[in-house]
Short mmCIF file of C-alpha atoms in Angstrom, two decimals:
data_model
loop_
_atom_site.label_atom_id
_atom_site.label_comp_id
_atom_site.label_asym_id
_atom_site.label_seq_id
_atom_site.Cartn_x
_atom_site.Cartn_y
_atom_site.Cartn_z
CA MET A 9 11.75 -10.52 -9.43
CA HIS A 10 8.32 -8.45 -9.48
CA ILE A 11 6.48 -9.04 -5.54
CA MET A 12 3.58 -8.47 -6.88
CA GLU A 13 0.61 -6.17 -6.11
CA GLY A 14 -0.16 -6.26 -2.30
CA PHE A 15 2.04 -9.42 -1.31
CA LEU A 16 4.22 -7.57 1.20
CA PRO A 17 2.48 -6.85 3.93
CA PRO A 18 2.33 -2.78 4.12
CA LEU A 19 4.45 -2.65 7.07
CA TRP A 20 7.01 -3.83 4.29
CA ALA A 21 6.30 -1.96 1.14
CA ALA A 22 6.27 1.16 3.80
CA LEU A 23 10.25 -0.01 4.99
CA TRP A 24 11.34 -0.18 1.20
CA PHE A 25 9.96 2.71 -0.18
CA ALA A 26 11.63 4.32 3.01
CA ALA A 27 14.94 2.43 1.74
CA ILE A 28 14.53 3.37 -1.53
CA ILE A 29 14.14 6.79 -1.62
CA PRO A 30 17.27 8.59 -0.76
CA PHE A 31 18.28 6.43 -3.87
CA TRP A 32 15.94 7.96 -6.55
CA ILE A 33 16.80 11.81 -4.95
CA LEU A 34 20.40 11.06 -5.49
CA SER A 35 19.64 9.50 -9.03
CA ALA A 36 17.87 12.09 -10.23
CA LYS A 37 20.41 15.01 -9.73
CA ARG A 38 22.70 12.44 -11.06
CA VAL A 39 20.79 12.26 -13.76
CA LYS A 40 20.14 16.34 -14.15
CA LYS A 41 23.97 16.25 -13.97
CA ILE A 42 24.55 14.23 -17.13
CA TYR A 43 21.85 15.80 -18.64
CA GLU A 44 22.92 19.34 -18.23
CA ASP A 45 26.67 18.88 -18.16
CA ALA A 46 27.09 16.28 -20.39
CA PRO A 47 24.56 17.00 -23.62
CA HIS A 48 26.62 14.72 -25.74
CA LEU A 49 26.56 11.58 -23.48
CA ARG A 50 21.88 11.57 -23.19
CA MET A 51 21.90 9.24 -25.91
CA LEU A 52 24.03 6.29 -24.13
CA LEU A 53 22.14 7.46 -21.54
CA ALA A 54 18.65 6.74 -23.42
CA MET A 55 19.88 3.74 -24.70
CA MET A 56 21.05 2.14 -21.47
CA GLY A 57 17.39 2.44 -20.19
CA ALA A 58 16.27 1.20 -23.77
CA LEU A 59 18.17 -2.28 -22.93
CA VAL A 60 16.52 -2.23 -19.52
CA PHE A 61 13.09 -2.20 -21.20
CA VAL A 62 14.14 -4.94 -23.73
CA LEU A 63 15.33 -7.42 -21.09
CA SER A 64 13.36 -6.95 -18.40
CA ALA A 65 10.48 -7.53 -20.79
CA LEU A 66 12.10 -10.82 -22.24
CA LYS A 67 10.78 -14.04 -20.70
CA ILE A 68 13.01 -16.84 -21.01
CA PRO A 69 12.37 -20.78 -20.28
CA SER A 70 15.06 -22.01 -17.84
CA VAL A 71 16.79 -25.19 -17.05
CA THR A 72 13.55 -25.48 -14.42
CA GLY A 73 11.06 -25.95 -16.88
CA SER A 74 9.84 -22.58 -15.89
CA CYS A 75 10.12 -18.80 -17.33
CA SER A 76 12.39 -15.71 -15.76
CA HIS A 77 13.06 -12.91 -17.08
CA PRO A 78 16.41 -10.48 -16.85
CA THR A 79 16.82 -7.26 -15.55
CA GLY A 80 19.10 -5.45 -17.97
CA ILE A 81 20.48 -3.05 -15.19
CA ALA A 82 24.35 -3.74 -15.16
CA LEU A 83 25.99 -2.33 -18.76
CA GLY A 84 24.17 1.28 -17.93
CA ALA A 85 25.46 1.34 -13.94
CA ILE A 86 28.85 0.08 -15.49
CA LEU A 87 28.92 2.99 -17.92
CA PHE A 88 27.57 5.61 -16.10
CA GLY A 89 27.96 3.97 -12.45
CA PRO A 90 25.07 3.00 -10.20
CA LEU A 91 22.92 5.87 -9.54
CA PRO A 92 21.28 7.18 -12.50
CA MET A 93 20.16 3.84 -13.37
CA VAL A 94 18.09 4.02 -10.44
CA LEU A 95 15.66 6.56 -11.70
CA LEU A 96 15.76 4.75 -15.54
CA GLY A 97 15.66 1.04 -13.50
CA THR A 98 12.05 2.19 -11.39
CA ILE A 99 10.99 3.82 -14.76
CA SER A 100 11.35 0.34 -16.61
CA LEU A 101 9.84 -1.01 -13.34
CA LEU A 102 6.29 1.53 -13.46
CA PHE A 103 5.01 0.82 -17.35
CA GLN A 104 5.41 -2.82 -16.24
CA THR A 105 2.94 -2.03 -12.82
CA ILE A 106 1.08 -0.19 -14.67
CA LEU A 107 0.52 -1.22 -18.19
CA LEU A 108 0.99 -5.15 -17.08
CA ALA A 109 -0.19 -5.22 -13.50
CA HIS A 110 3.24 -7.13 -13.48
CA GLY A 111 5.12 -5.42 -10.11
CA GLY A 112 3.20 -3.23 -8.27
CA LEU A 113 2.78 0.52 -7.14
CA THR A 114 2.78 -1.30 -3.16
CA THR A 115 5.41 -3.16 -3.88
CA LEU A 116 7.56 -1.14 -6.07
CA GLY A 117 9.96 0.12 -3.03
CA ALA A 118 11.64 -3.31 -3.06
CA ASN A 119 11.19 -4.19 -6.72
CA ALA A 120 13.01 -0.82 -7.73
CA PHE A 121 16.14 -1.55 -4.24
CA SER A 122 16.20 -5.17 -5.48
CA MET A 123 16.36 -4.33 -9.11
CA ALA A 124 17.81 -0.66 -9.58
CA VAL A 125 19.72 -0.55 -6.26
CA VAL A 126 21.44 -3.94 -6.09
CA GLY A 127 21.53 -4.59 -9.47
CA SER A 128 23.56 -1.33 -10.26
CA PHE A 129 25.77 -1.37 -7.42
CA VAL A 130 27.08 -5.32 -7.76
CA ALA A 131 27.66 -4.88 -11.34
CA TRP A 132 29.43 -1.84 -11.00
CA GLY A 133 31.14 -3.00 -8.38
CA THR A 134 32.08 -6.44 -10.16
CA PHE A 135 33.60 -4.31 -13.47
CA ARG A 136 35.70 -2.27 -10.90
CA ALA A 137 36.56 -5.02 -9.14
CA THR A 138 37.56 -7.17 -11.90
CA ASN A 139 39.08 -4.63 -14.54
CA LYS A 140 41.58 -3.64 -11.99
CA ILE A 141 43.07 -6.90 -12.46
CA GLY A 142 43.86 -6.43 -16.06
CA THR A 143 40.60 -9.13 -17.63
CA PRO A 144 39.46 -7.33 -20.81
CA PRO A 145 36.84 -5.06 -20.54
CA ALA A 146 33.64 -7.32 -22.66
CA VAL A 147 34.71 -10.13 -20.55
CA CYS A 148 34.05 -7.89 -16.85
CA VAL A 149 31.25 -6.74 -18.39
CA PHE A 150 30.37 -10.65 -19.07
CA PHE A 151 30.81 -10.96 -15.08
CA ALA A 152 29.33 -7.96 -13.66
CA ALA A 153 25.50 -8.83 -15.48
CA THR A 154 26.09 -11.84 -14.05
CA LEU A 155 26.25 -11.37 -11.16
CA SER A 156 23.73 -8.33 -11.08
CA ASP A 157 21.63 -10.07 -12.32
CA TRP A 158 21.74 -12.81 -9.45
CA SER A 159 21.98 -10.32 -7.27
CA THR A 160 18.82 -8.48 -7.93
CA TYR A 161 16.79 -12.43 -7.49
CA ILE A 162 19.22 -13.47 -4.15
CA THR A 163 17.41 -10.06 -2.90
CA THR A 164 13.70 -10.30 -4.38
CA SER A 165 14.33 -13.93 -1.68
CA LEU A 166 15.72 -12.43 0.23
CA GLN A 167 13.18 -9.71 1.13
CA LEU A 168 9.80 -12.25 0.47
CA ALA A 169 11.71 -14.14 3.66
CA ALA A 170 11.34 -11.57 5.79
CA ALA A 171 8.19 -10.80 5.18
CA PHE A 172 7.42 -14.15 5.29
CA PRO A 173 9.42 -16.19 7.97
CA ALA A 174 8.10 -20.08 8.02
CA THR A 175 6.52 -20.71 11.69
CA GLU A 176 8.97 -23.45 11.76
CA GLY A 177 12.81 -22.71 10.60
CA GLY A 178 11.62 -19.12 10.20
CA PHE A 179 13.78 -16.30 8.29
CA PHE A 180 16.35 -18.97 6.49
CA ALA A 181 13.55 -22.23 5.93
CA SER A 182 11.27 -19.36 3.85
CA ALA A 183 14.85 -18.40 2.48
CA THR A 184 15.78 -21.12 1.30
CA LYS A 185 12.47 -22.03 0.23
CA PHE A 186 12.28 -18.70 -1.79
CA LEU A 187 15.80 -18.70 -3.12
CA ALA A 188 14.89 -22.33 -4.55
CA LEU A 189 12.11 -21.22 -6.76
CA PHE A 190 14.38 -18.04 -8.03
CA GLY A 191 18.48 -19.06 -7.58
CA VAL A 192 17.75 -22.37 -10.25
CA THR A 193 16.00 -21.02 -12.61
CA GLN A 194 18.03 -17.61 -13.03
CA ILE A 195 21.06 -19.60 -13.37
CA PRO A 196 21.26 -19.85 -17.15
CA ILE A 197 19.38 -16.45 -17.49
CA ALA A 198 21.80 -14.61 -16.14
CA ILE A 199 24.49 -16.28 -18.23
CA ALA A 200 22.12 -14.93 -21.50
CA GLU A 201 21.82 -11.51 -19.84
CA ALA A 202 25.56 -11.23 -19.84
CA CYS A 203 26.23 -12.50 -23.02
CA LEU A 204 23.43 -9.68 -24.04
CA ALA A 205 25.15 -7.14 -22.43
CA ALA A 206 28.51 -8.14 -23.66
CA LEU A 207 27.18 -7.75 -27.38
CA VAL A 208 25.48 -4.71 -26.63
CA PHE A 209 29.31 -3.05 -25.01
CA ASN A 210 31.16 -4.07 -28.35
CA LEU A 211 29.03 -2.69 -30.04
CA LEU A 212 29.24 0.10 -27.87
CA THR A 213 33.93 0.24 -27.97
CA LYS A 214 32.66 -0.11 -32.02
CA TYR A 215 30.46 2.56 -32.87
CA ASN A 216 31.12 4.95 -29.99
CA PRO A 217 34.88 5.20 -28.72
CA GLU A 218 34.33 8.53 -27.96
CA ASP A 219 31.43 8.18 -24.90
CA LEU A 220 33.39 5.39 -23.84
CA ARG A 221 36.50 6.85 -24.08
CA GLU A 222 35.09 10.56 -22.28
CA LEU A 223 33.91 7.37 -19.69
CA GLY A 224 37.60 6.03 -19.24
CA PHE A 225 36.28 2.57 -20.86
CA LEU A 226 39.04 2.47 -23.90
CA ARG A 227 42.49 3.48 -22.81
CA THR A 228 43.13 6.54 -25.35
CA PRO A 229 45.72 5.49 -27.90
CA LYS A 230 49.43 6.92 -27.28
CA LYS A 231 49.60 9.14 -30.35
CA ILE A 232 46.59 11.00 -30.43
CA SER A 233 47.13 11.97 -26.59
CA ALA A 234 44.08 13.98 -26.01
CA PRO A 235 44.37 15.72 -22.74
CA GLU A 236 43.74 14.44 -19.81
CA THR A 237 39.44 15.58 -18.47
CA LYS A 238 39.30 16.25 -14.74
CA MET B 5 34.65 -12.00 -26.69
CA LYS B 6 32.95 -12.86 -30.16
CA ASN B 7 29.71 -10.67 -31.52
CA TRP B 8 28.83 -14.22 -33.19
CA LEU B 9 29.72 -16.45 -30.03
CA LEU B 10 27.69 -14.60 -27.27
CA LEU B 11 24.54 -14.21 -30.14
CA LEU B 12 25.15 -17.99 -30.45
CA ALA B 13 25.25 -18.52 -26.85
CA SER B 14 22.86 -16.59 -26.01
CA ILE B 15 20.43 -18.55 -28.28
CA ALA B 16 21.21 -22.03 -27.12
CA LEU B 17 19.99 -20.78 -24.05
CA PHE B 18 16.98 -19.69 -25.18
CA VAL B 19 16.16 -22.83 -27.01
CA THR B 20 18.28 -26.23 -24.53
CA PRO B 21 15.90 -25.81 -22.16
CA LEU B 22 12.67 -26.02 -24.42
CA LEU B 23 14.27 -29.08 -26.24
CA TYR B 24 15.48 -30.69 -23.13
CA PHE B 25 11.26 -29.73 -22.04
CA ALA B 26 10.44 -31.31 -25.20
CA ASN B 27 8.17 -34.20 -24.18
CA ASP B 28 7.43 -33.65 -20.47
CA SER B 29 3.89 -31.74 -20.75
CA SER B 30 5.59 -31.35 -16.41
CA ALA B 31 7.20 -28.38 -17.96
CA GLU B 32 4.71 -25.65 -18.08
CA PHE B 33 7.35 -22.24 -18.69
CA SER B 34 5.14 -20.66 -15.90
CA GLY B 35 6.08 -17.48 -14.82
CA THR B 36 8.39 -17.79 -11.39
CA ASP B 37 7.70 -14.32 -10.77
CA ASP B 38 4.00 -15.93 -10.28
CA LYS B 39 4.63 -18.39 -8.56
CA VAL B 40 5.35 -16.52 -5.50
CA GLU B 41 1.94 -16.33 -5.11
CA THR B 42 1.74 -20.75 -3.98
CA ALA B 43 4.65 -20.42 -1.97
CA VAL B 44 3.31 -17.43 0.43
CA ASN B 45 0.33 -19.29 0.77
CA GLU B 46 2.26 -22.32 1.86
CA ILE B 47 4.10 -20.32 4.32
CA GLN B 48 1.02 -17.68 5.25
CA LYS B 49 -2.17 -20.16 4.59
CA ASP B 50 -4.35 -17.22 5.32
CA TYR B 51 -2.18 -14.89 3.22
CA SER B 52 -4.31 -12.88 0.71
CA PRO B 53 -2.92 -9.49 -0.90
CA TRP B 54 -3.85 -6.44 0.73
CA LEU B 55 -4.50 -4.67 -2.84
CA ARG B 56 -4.86 -5.37 -6.11
CA PRO B 57 -3.85 -3.83 -9.45
CA PHE B 58 -6.46 -1.30 -10.14
CA TRP B 59 -5.82 -2.60 -14.17
CA SER B 60 -4.56 -5.84 -15.52
CA PRO B 61 -4.70 -6.76 -19.44
CA PRO B 62 -8.17 -8.93 -20.04
CA SER B 63 -6.34 -11.97 -21.69
CA LYS B 64 -3.01 -13.33 -22.20
CA GLU B 65 -3.22 -12.31 -25.95
CA ILE B 66 -2.98 -8.23 -24.36
CA GLU B 67 -1.00 -8.87 -21.77
CA SER B 68 1.86 -10.26 -24.50
CA SER B 69 1.24 -7.06 -27.04
CA LEU B 70 1.78 -5.11 -24.37
CA PHE B 71 5.05 -6.75 -23.53
CA ALA B 72 6.09 -6.37 -27.35
CA LEU B 73 5.07 -2.64 -27.20
CA GLN B 74 7.62 -2.47 -24.27
CA ALA B 75 9.81 -4.44 -26.00
CA SER B 76 9.97 -2.83 -29.45
CA LEU B 77 10.48 0.92 -27.49
CA GLY B 78 13.55 -0.08 -25.93
CA THR B 79 14.41 -1.48 -29.28
CA GLY B 80 13.21 1.46 -31.17
CA VAL B 81 15.51 3.34 -28.90
CA ILE B 82 18.63 1.47 -29.34
CA ALA B 83 18.55 0.93 -32.28
CA PHE B 84 18.36 4.69 -33.43
CA GLY B 85 21.05 4.87 -31.13
CA PHE B 86 23.63 2.58 -33.04
CA GLY B 87 21.66 4.90 -35.78
CA TRP B 88 23.15 7.73 -34.64
CA LEU B 89 26.03 6.61 -33.23
CA ALA B 90 27.46 5.20 -36.84
CA GLY B 91 25.94 8.10 -38.84
CA LYS B 92 28.06 10.79 -36.39
CA LYS B 93 31.08 8.55 -36.95
CA ASN B 94 31.09 8.56 -40.48
CA ALA B 95 30.50 12.12 -40.64
CA GLY B 96 33.04 13.78 -43.04
CA LYS B 97 33.99 10.83 -44.49
CA LEU B 98 31.19 10.25 -47.70
#
């Protein structure tokens, strides 16, 4: 999903920066709030940022004979809400841009929007929706991570199509072209990402039930009946 | 969902494409991100990026070691976190 340096015309690059800046500001405020008001959650938040680092570094082979990578954004967005992950995802994108020449500074706005904004909000929304109808939490995480990954790559395809409409067929012809390039490759990779996200979630419920309970992911056992926070 | 099943499924998803294309040299397993360049030029022949990265890894080896660095930084934090959580959970029980 990394659009390479210089591969969006200046006007489009500027437009995506304009779109992402409000999210960066809101995200920074949210992270600061968690950092100050709930210091015991710092470790969990750092782990969610680290998950993006690991998963977005893994190039996974796919059934199309191409390689692509997961994003790792979903679990953090599910646990902390979509906003904090906007900043954490951007940090990972910056690392890859500066050290690996993967992605670009001019395309950072567009890349952060597809991965950290669309990916986060889709993950969070999918989790909430599936959880509401009584699906087990780990299964909700699985669906949320799959859709989050797909939606990121769909967004990238549409961003490219908008910047490069075909002479014949315009935006839709280009969108089909880019979706064909990214879409099929991403199907199994999104599922692999979802398996790993559900795995980490399961481990967290085992090793960190207190924090998950505080964030509202585990039902408080009746016997203990902890006082309701908020 | 059982953890071993999830781990097995993600390994299977990694290995299956490699086995499927084992005897097919047309599968290069190149990155989709890099293929965008060709796709863009098919749509707009004269497009060339208006800015190039100011630095890029001089070889594939150095690039892969930097990717490994990224993954190990992440793994380090996650592993430390789980160790810390397990320690906190078991504190007082020992």
